[in-house]
Short mmCIF file of C-alpha atoms in Angstrom, two decimals:
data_model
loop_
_atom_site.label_atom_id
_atom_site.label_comp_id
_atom_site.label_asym_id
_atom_site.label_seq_id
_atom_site.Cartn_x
_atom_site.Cartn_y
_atom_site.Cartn_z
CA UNK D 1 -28.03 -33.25 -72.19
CA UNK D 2 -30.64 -30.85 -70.91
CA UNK D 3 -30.96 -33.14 -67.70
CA UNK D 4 -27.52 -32.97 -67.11
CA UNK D 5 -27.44 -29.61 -67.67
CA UNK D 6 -30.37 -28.90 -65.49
CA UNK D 7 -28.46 -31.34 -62.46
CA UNK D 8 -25.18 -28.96 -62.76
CA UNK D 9 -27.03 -26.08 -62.02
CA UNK D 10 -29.18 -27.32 -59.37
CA UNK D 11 -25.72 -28.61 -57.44
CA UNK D 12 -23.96 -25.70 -58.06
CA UNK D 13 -27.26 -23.36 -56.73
CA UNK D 14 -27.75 -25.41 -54.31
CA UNK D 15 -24.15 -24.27 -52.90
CA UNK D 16 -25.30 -20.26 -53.56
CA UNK D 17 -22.76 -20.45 -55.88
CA UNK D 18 -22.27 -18.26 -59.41
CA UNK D 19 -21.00 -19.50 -62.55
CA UNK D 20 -17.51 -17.82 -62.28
CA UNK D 21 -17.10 -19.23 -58.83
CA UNK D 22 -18.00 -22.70 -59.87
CA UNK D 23 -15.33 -22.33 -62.74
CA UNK D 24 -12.74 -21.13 -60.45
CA UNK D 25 -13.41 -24.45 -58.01
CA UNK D 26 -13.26 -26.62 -61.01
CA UNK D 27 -9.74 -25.16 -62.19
CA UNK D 28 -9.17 -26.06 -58.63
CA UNK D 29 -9.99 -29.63 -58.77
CA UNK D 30 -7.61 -29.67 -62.00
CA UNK D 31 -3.97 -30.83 -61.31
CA UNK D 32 -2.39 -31.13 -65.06
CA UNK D 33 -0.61 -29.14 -66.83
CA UNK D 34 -3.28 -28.29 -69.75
CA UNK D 35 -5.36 -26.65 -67.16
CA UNK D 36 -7.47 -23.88 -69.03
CA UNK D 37 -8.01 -20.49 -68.17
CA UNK D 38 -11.12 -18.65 -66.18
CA UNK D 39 -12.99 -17.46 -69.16
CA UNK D 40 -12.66 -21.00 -70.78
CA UNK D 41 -13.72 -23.05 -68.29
CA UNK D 42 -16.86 -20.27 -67.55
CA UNK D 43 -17.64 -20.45 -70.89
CA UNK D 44 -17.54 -24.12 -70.31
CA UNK D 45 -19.99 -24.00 -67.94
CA UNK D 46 -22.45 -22.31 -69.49
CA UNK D 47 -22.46 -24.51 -71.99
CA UNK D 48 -22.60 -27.61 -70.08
CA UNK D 49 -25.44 -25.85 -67.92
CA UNK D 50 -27.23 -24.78 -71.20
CA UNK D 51 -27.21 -28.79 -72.11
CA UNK D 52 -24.82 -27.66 -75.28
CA UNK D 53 -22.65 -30.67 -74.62
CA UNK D 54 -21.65 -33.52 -72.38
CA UNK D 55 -19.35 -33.02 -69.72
CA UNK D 56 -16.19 -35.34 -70.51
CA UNK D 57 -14.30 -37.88 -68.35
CA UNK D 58 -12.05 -35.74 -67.02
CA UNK D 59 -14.44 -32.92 -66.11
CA UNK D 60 -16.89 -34.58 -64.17
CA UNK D 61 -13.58 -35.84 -62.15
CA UNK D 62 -12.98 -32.58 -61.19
CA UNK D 63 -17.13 -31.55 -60.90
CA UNK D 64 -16.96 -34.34 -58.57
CA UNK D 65 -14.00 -33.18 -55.83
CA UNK D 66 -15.58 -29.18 -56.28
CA UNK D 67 -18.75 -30.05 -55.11
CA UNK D 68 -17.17 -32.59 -52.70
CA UNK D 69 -19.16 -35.36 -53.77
CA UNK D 70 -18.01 -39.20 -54.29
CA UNK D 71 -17.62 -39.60 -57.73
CA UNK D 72 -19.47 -42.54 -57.74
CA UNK D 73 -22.59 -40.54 -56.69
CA UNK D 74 -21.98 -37.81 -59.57
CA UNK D 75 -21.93 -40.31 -62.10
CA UNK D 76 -25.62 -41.49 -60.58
CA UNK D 77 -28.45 -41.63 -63.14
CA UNK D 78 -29.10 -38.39 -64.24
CA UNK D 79 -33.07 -38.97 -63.13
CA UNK D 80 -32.48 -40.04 -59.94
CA UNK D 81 -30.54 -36.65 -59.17
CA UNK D 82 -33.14 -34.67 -60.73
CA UNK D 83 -35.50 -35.70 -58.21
CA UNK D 84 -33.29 -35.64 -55.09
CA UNK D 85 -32.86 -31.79 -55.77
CA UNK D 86 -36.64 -30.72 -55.67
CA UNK D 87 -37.39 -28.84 -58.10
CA UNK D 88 -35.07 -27.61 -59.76
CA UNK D 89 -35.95 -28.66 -63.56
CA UNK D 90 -39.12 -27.76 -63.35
CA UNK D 91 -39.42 -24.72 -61.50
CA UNK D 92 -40.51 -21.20 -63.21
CA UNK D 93 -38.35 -19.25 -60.53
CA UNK D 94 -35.68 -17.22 -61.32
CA UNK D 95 -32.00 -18.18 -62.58
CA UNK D 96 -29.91 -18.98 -59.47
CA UNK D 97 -27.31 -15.75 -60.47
CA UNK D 98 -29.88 -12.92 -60.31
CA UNK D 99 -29.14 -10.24 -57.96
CA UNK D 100 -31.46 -11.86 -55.27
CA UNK D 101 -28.45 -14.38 -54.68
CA UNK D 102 -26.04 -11.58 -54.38
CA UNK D 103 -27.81 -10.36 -52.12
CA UNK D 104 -28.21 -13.04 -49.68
CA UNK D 105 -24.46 -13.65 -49.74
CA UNK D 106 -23.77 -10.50 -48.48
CA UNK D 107 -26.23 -10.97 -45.83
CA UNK D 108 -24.68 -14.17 -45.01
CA UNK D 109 -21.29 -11.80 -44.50
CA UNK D 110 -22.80 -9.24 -43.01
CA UNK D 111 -24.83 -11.29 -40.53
CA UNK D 112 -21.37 -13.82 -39.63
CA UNK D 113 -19.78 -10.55 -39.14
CA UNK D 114 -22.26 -9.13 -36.40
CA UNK D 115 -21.87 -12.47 -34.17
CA UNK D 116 -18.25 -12.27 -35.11
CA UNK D 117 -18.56 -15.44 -36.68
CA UNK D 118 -15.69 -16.48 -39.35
CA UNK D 119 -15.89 -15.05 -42.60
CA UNK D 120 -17.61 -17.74 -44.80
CA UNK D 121 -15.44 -17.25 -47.89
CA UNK D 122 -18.16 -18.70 -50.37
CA UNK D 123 -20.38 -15.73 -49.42
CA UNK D 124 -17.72 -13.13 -49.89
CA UNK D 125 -16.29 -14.77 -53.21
CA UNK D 126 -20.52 -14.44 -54.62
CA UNK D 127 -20.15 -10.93 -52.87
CA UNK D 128 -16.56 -10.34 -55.28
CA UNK D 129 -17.74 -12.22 -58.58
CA UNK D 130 -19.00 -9.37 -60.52
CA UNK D 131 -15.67 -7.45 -60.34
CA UNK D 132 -13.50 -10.19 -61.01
CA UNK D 133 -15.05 -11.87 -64.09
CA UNK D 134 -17.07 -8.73 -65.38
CA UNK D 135 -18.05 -9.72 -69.31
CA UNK D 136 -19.48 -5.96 -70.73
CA UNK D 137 -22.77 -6.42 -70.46
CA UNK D 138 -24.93 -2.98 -71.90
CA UNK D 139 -25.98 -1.24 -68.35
CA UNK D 140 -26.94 2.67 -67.88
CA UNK D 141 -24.56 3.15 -65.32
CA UNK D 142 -22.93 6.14 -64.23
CA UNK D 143 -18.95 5.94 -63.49
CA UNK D 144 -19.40 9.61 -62.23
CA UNK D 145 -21.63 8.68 -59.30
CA UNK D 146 -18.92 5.61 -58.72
CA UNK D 147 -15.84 8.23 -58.62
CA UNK D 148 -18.29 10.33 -55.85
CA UNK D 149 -18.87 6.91 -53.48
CA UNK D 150 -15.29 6.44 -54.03
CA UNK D 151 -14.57 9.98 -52.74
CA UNK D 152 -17.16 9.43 -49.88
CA UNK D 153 -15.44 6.09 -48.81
CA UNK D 154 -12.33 7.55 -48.94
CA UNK D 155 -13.10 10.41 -46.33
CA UNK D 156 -14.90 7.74 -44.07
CA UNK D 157 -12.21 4.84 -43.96
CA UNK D 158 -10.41 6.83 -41.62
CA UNK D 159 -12.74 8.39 -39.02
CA UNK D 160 -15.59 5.63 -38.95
CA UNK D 161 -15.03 2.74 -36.18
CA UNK D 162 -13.32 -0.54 -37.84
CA UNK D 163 -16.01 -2.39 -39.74
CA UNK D 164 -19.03 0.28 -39.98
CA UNK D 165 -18.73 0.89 -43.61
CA UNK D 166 -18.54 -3.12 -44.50
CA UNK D 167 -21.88 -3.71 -45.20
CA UNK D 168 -22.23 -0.49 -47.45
CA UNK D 169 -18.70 -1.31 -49.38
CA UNK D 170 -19.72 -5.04 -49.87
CA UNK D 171 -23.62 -3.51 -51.33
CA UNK D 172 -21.43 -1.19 -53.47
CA UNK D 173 -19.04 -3.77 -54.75
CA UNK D 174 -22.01 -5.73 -55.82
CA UNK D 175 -23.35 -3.09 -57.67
CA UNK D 176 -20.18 -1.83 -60.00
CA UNK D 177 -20.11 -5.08 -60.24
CA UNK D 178 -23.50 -5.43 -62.11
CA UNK D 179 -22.45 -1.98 -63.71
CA UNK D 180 -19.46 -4.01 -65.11
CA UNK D 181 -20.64 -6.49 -66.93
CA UNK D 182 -23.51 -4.65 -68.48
CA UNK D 183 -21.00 -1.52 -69.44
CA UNK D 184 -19.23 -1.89 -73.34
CA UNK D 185 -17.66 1.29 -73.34
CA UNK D 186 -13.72 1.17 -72.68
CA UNK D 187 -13.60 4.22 -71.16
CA UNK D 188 -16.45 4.10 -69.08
CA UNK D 189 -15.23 0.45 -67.74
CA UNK D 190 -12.24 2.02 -66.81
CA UNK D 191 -13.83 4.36 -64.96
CA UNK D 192 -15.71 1.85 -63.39
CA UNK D 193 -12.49 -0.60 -62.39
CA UNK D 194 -10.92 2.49 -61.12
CA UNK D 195 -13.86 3.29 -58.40
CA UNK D 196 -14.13 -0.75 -57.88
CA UNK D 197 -10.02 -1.47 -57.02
CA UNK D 198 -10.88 2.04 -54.30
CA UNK D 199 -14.09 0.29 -52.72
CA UNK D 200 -12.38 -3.00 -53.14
CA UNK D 201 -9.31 -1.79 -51.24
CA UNK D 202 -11.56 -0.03 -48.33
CA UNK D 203 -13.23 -3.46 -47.81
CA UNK D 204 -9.76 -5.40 -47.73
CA UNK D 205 -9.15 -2.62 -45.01
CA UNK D 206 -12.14 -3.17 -43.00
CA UNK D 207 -11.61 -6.97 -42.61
CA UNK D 208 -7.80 -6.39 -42.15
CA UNK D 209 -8.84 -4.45 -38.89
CA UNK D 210 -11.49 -7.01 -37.95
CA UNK D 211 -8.64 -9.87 -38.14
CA UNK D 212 -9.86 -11.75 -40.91
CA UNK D 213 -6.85 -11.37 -43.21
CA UNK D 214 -7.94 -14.16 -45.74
CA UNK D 215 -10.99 -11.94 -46.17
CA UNK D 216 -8.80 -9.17 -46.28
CA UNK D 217 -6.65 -11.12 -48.94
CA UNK D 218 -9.38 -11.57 -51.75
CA UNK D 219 -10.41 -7.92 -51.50
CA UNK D 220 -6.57 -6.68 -52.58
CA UNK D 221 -6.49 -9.05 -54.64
CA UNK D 222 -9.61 -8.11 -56.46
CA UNK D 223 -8.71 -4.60 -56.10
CA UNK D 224 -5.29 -4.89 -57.45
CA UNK D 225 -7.03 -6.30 -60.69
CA UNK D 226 -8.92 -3.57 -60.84
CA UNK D 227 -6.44 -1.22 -60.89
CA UNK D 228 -4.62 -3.05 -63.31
CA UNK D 229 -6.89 -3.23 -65.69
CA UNK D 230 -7.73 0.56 -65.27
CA UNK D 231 -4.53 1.39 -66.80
CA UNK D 232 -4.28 4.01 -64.21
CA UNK D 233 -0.69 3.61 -62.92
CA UNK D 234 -0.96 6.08 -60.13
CA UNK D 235 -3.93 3.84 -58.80
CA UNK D 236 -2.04 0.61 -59.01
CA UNK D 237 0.79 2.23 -57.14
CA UNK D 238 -1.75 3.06 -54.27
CA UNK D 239 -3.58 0.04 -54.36
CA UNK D 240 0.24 -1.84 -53.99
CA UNK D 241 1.43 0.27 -51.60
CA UNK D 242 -1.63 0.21 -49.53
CA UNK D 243 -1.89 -3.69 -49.54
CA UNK D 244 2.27 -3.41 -48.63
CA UNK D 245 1.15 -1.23 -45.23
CA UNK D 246 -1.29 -4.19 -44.41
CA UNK D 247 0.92 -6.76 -44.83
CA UNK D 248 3.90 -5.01 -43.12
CA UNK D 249 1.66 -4.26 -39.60
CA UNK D 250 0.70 -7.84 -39.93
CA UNK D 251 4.49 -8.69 -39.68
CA UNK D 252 4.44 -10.97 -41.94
CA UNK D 253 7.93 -12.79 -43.56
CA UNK D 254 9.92 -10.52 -44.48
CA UNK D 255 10.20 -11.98 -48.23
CA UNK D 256 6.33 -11.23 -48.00
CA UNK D 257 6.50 -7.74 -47.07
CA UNK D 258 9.43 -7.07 -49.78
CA UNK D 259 7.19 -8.65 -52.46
CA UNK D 260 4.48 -6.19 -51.59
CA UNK D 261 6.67 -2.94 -51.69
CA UNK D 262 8.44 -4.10 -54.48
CA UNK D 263 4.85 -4.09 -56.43
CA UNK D 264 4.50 -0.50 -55.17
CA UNK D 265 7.71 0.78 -56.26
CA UNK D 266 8.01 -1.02 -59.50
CA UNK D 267 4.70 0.94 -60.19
CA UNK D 268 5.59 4.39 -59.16
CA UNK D 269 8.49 4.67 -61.24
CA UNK D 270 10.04 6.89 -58.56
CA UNK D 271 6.90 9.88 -59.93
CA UNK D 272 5.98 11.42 -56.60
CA UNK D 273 2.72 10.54 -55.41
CA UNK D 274 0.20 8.98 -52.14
CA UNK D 275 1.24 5.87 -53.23
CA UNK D 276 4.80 6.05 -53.00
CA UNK D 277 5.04 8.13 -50.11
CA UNK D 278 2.62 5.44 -48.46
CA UNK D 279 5.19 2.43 -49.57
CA UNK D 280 8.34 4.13 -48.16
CA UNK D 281 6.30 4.57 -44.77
CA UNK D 282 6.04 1.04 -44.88
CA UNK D 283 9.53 0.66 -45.58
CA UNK D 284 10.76 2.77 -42.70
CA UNK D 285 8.84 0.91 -40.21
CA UNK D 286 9.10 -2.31 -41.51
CA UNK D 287 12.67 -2.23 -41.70
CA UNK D 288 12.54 -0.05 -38.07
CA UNK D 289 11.26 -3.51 -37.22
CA UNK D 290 13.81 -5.65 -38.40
CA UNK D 291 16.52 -3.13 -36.40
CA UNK D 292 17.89 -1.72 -39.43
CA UNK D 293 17.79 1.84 -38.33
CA UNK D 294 19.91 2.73 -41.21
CA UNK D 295 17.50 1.16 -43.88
CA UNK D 296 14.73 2.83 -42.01
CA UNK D 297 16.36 6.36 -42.00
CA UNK D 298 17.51 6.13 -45.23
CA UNK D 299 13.62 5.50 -46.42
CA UNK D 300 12.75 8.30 -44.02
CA UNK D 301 14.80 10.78 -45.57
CA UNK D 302 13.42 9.48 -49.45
CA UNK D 303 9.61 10.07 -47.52
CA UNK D 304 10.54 13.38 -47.25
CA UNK D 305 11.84 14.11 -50.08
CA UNK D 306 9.16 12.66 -51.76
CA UNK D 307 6.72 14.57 -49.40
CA UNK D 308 8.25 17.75 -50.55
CA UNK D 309 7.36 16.86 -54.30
CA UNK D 310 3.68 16.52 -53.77
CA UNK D 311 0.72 18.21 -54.82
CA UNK D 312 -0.86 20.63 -52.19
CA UNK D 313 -3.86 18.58 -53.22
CA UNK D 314 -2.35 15.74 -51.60
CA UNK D 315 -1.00 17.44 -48.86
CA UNK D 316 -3.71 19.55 -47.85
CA UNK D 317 -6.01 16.73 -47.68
CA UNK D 318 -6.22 16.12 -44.08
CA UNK D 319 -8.76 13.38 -44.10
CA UNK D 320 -9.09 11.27 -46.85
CA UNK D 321 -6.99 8.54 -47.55
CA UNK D 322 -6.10 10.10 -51.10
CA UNK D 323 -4.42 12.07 -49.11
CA UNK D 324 -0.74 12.20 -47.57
CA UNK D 325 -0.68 15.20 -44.98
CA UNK D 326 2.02 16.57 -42.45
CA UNK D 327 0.79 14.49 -39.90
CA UNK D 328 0.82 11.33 -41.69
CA UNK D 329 4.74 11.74 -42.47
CA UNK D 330 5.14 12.61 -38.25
CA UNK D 331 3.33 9.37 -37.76
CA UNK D 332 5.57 7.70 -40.35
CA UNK D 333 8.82 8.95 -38.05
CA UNK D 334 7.05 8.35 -34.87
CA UNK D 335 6.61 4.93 -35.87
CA UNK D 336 9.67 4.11 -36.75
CA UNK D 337 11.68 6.07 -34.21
CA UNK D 338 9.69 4.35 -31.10
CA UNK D 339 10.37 0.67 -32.14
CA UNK D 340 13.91 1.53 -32.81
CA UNK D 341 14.03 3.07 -29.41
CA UNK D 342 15.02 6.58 -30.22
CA UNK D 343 12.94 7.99 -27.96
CA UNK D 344 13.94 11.96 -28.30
CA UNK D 345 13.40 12.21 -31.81
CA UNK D 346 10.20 9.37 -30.85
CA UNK D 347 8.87 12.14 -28.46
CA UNK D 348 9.46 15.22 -30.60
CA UNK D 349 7.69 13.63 -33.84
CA UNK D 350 4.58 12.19 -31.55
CA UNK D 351 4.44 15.98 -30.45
CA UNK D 352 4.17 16.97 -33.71
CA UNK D 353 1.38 14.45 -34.77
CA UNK D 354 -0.54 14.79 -32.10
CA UNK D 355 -0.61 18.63 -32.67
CA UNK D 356 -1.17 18.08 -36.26
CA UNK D 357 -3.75 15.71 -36.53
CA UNK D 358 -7.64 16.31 -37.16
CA UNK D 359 -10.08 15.79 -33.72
CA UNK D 360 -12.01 13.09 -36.38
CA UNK D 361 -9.13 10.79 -36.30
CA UNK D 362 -9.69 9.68 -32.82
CA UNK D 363 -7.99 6.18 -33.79
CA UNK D 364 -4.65 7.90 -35.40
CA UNK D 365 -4.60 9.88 -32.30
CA UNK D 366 -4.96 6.58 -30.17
CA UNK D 367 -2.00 5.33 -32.11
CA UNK D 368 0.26 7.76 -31.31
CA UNK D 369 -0.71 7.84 -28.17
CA UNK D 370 0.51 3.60 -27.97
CA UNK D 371 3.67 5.09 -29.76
CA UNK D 372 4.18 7.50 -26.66
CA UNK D 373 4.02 4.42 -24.70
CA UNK D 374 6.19 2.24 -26.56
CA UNK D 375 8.83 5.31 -25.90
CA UNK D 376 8.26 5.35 -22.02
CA UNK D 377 8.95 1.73 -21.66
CA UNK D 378 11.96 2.30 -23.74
CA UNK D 379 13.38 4.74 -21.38
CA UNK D 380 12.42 1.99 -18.62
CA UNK D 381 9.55 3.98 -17.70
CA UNK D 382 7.29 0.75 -17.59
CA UNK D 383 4.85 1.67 -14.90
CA UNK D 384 3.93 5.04 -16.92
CA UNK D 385 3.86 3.09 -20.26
CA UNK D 386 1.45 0.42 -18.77
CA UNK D 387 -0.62 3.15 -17.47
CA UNK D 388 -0.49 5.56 -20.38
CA UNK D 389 -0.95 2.66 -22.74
CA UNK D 390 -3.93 1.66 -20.76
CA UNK D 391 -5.55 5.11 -20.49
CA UNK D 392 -5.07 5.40 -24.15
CA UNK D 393 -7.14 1.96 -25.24
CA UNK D 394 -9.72 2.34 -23.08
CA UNK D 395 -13.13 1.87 -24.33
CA UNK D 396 -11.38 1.58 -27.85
CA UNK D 397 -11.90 -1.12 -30.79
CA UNK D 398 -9.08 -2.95 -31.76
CA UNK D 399 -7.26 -2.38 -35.59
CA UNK D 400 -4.52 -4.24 -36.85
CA UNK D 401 -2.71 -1.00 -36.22
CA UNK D 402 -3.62 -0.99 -32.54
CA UNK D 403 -2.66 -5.13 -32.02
CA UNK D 404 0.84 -3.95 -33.99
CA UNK D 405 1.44 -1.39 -31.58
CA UNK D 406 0.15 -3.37 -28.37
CA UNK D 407 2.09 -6.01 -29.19
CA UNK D 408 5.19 -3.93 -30.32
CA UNK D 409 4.69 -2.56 -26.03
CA UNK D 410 4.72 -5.98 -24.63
CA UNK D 411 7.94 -7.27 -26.03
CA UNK D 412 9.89 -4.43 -24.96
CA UNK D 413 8.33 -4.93 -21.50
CA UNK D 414 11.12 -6.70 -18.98
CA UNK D 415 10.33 -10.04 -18.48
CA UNK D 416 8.76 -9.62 -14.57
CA UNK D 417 6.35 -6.81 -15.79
CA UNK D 418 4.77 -8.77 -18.22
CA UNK D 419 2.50 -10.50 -15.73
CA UNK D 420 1.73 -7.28 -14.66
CA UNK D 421 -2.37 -6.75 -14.97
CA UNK D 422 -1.90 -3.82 -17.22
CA UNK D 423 0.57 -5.98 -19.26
CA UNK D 424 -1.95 -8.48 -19.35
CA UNK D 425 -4.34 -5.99 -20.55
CA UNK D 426 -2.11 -4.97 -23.82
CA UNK D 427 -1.67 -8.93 -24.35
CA UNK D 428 -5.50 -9.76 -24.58
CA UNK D 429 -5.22 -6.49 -27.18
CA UNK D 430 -2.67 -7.48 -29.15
CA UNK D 431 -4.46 -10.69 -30.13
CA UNK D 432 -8.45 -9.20 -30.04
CA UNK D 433 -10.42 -8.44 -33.07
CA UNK D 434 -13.19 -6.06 -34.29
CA UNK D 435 -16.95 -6.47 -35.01
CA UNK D 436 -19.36 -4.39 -36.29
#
């Protein structure tokens, strides 16, 4: 048993992978109906890495398609394995799962990221594990410092250039992370899961922008856990709403996009707050989108009144993206008056937002400035659009805001001037991506 043991391990490190990630392939690999949980099959691992007990029939099936090996060669003599992997059973270095490991997988990220290489989801997954499976391990942590690189992150998602702050979110994940599962205190984990599903929902930003939406998908989805299991309904409500505004400048299906909002406003309860406010912008442009301008005024007119109910806290907060400020709701109206081709009201609420809105946001002001153009070519204006629209994006990184808005320019474009080189221009933008 200690042999097999002692081969499980070694195949599974061998792959940089952590316990709860191996237990999440194997429940993978499973097909039938009696399929156990997470925290079973971990526990399962352990135990069959700890040389506890054998691993039965049906198991080593399914260790056999994780680790993508013929099952012929898993059931191999247990000896001849333990020599094809080095060292492994006799070597005095350190468990596979210390924080060295972490470590390398989010240099691994960080490092695909700076060639603009593909995400390699194993890495980010390693990078993720702490959050998702945390167990309570006893650390001195401090969920006060947490709720301060929360705050920091916060004011920095929204003036830093798409994907700076990914290699200090994905370091900070990986430490609440270690904070988790050493932390027994309720409270204090709560505190904890509420700073994580924040940082969590940053990074799930930051690859959004940088076109890596499966990336982008396991960070909500961590950070919607998160929240959840912070108990802090206001939280979960933001964390929805703010996955919902990803999803809805992707353009995904509109089933998709309804699924997300509907997790926002099932939250809020219709209580006032960033996160609602934030879900009925999405509404109003998503359904702007779908050329329901009555949907999308009708969600306009709720955004205000909800804007009217919140907090100066909230409103005053110019930066952050706690925050839900004037110019945020003249965005919100700009956006959806310019795709539905409104273009007085489109002008008049740009004016506003551009008037409104802080110097630091240079990349707000850049998409307001792509609204402006979406207006001119709407009042058949197309040379001025083209040129406006180019003026605006030059020199500037791409955000899945920016390839929304680019795109949203070329198909109201006649057919003839979209072979125009400025056209062209907005095309190769609409499609680009970010890199650190």
């Amino acid at each position: 048993l200690q042999a097999q043991g002692a081969r499980l391990k070694a195949e599974r490190c061998r792959r940089g992978w952590t316990k709860p990630e191996m237990a999440r392939r194997l429940r993978g690999a499973l097909t039938d109906p009696q399929t156990p949980d997470l925290d079973t099959l971990l526990s399962y691992v352990k135990r069959w890495e700890a040389g506890k007990c054998r691993v039965s029939e049906r198991y080593q099936v399914a260790y056999a398609t994780a680790l993508g090996m013929p099952f012929e060669v898993f059931l191999a003599p247990e000896e001849g394995l333990a020599a094809s992997v080095g060292t492994v059973l006799s070597s005095p270095a350190p468990d596979c799962e210390d924080d060295d490991v972490k470590r390398r997988a989010l240099l691994e990220l960080v490092a695909a990221l700076g060639v603009g290489a593909a995400v390699p989801v194993d890495a980010l997954s390693t990078v993720l594990s702490d959050v998702d499976s945390a167990l309570g391990e006893r650390q001195d942590a401090s969920p006060a410092e947490w709720e301060d690189a929360a705050w920091e992150y916060s004011r920095g998602i929204w003036v830093s250039p798409p994907g700076a702050l990914i290699a200090d979110l994905g370091a900070d994940i990986l430490a609440i992370g270690a904070a988790l599962k050493r932390e027994p205190r309720v409270d204090a984990r709560k505190d904890l899961l509420r700073s994580s599903a924040e940082i969590s929902t940053y990074m799930g930003q930051e690859f959004g922008d940088m076109g890596n939406p499966r990336a982008a998908r396991q960070c909500f989805t961590t950070a919607v856990n998160a929240a959840e299991k912070s108990g802090d309904r206001d939280l979960v409500t933001w964390v929805h709403a703010f996955r919902a505004a990803r999803v809805a400048w992707e353009k995904r299906p509109a089933a998709t996009v309804g699924r997300m909002l509907d997790g926002a406003f099932r939250s809020a309860q219709g209580n006032p707050g960033p996160g609602l406010a934030q879900a009925l912008e999405s509404r109003a442009g998503f359904l702007a989108g779908q050329g329901d301008a009555a949907g999308a005024e009708a969600a306009l007119t709720e955004l205000r009144e909800v804007f009217a109910a919140l907090p100066d806290e909230t409103t005053e907060d110019q930066i952050s993206a706690r925050g839900f400020p004037e110019h945020v709701l003249r965005f919100s109206e700009a956006f959806t008056y310019a795709q539905l081709g409104e273009t007085t009201r489109a002008h008049a609420t740009i004016d506003r937002g551009l008037e409104l809105i802080p110097r630091e946001k240079s990349g707000g002001r850049t998409n307001l400035k792509l609204m402006r153009a979406l207006t001119l070519v709407h009042e058949h204006e197309v040379t001025e659009g083209l040129n406006y629209a180019a003026a605006s994006t030059q020199n500037v990184p791409s955000t899945l805001a920016r390839r929304r808005m680019a795109a949203e320019i070329v198909r109201a474009l006649p057919s003839k001037a979209r072979a125009l080189p400025e056209a062209r221009e907005l095309q190769n933008l609409a499609v680009s991506t970010s890199s650190v």
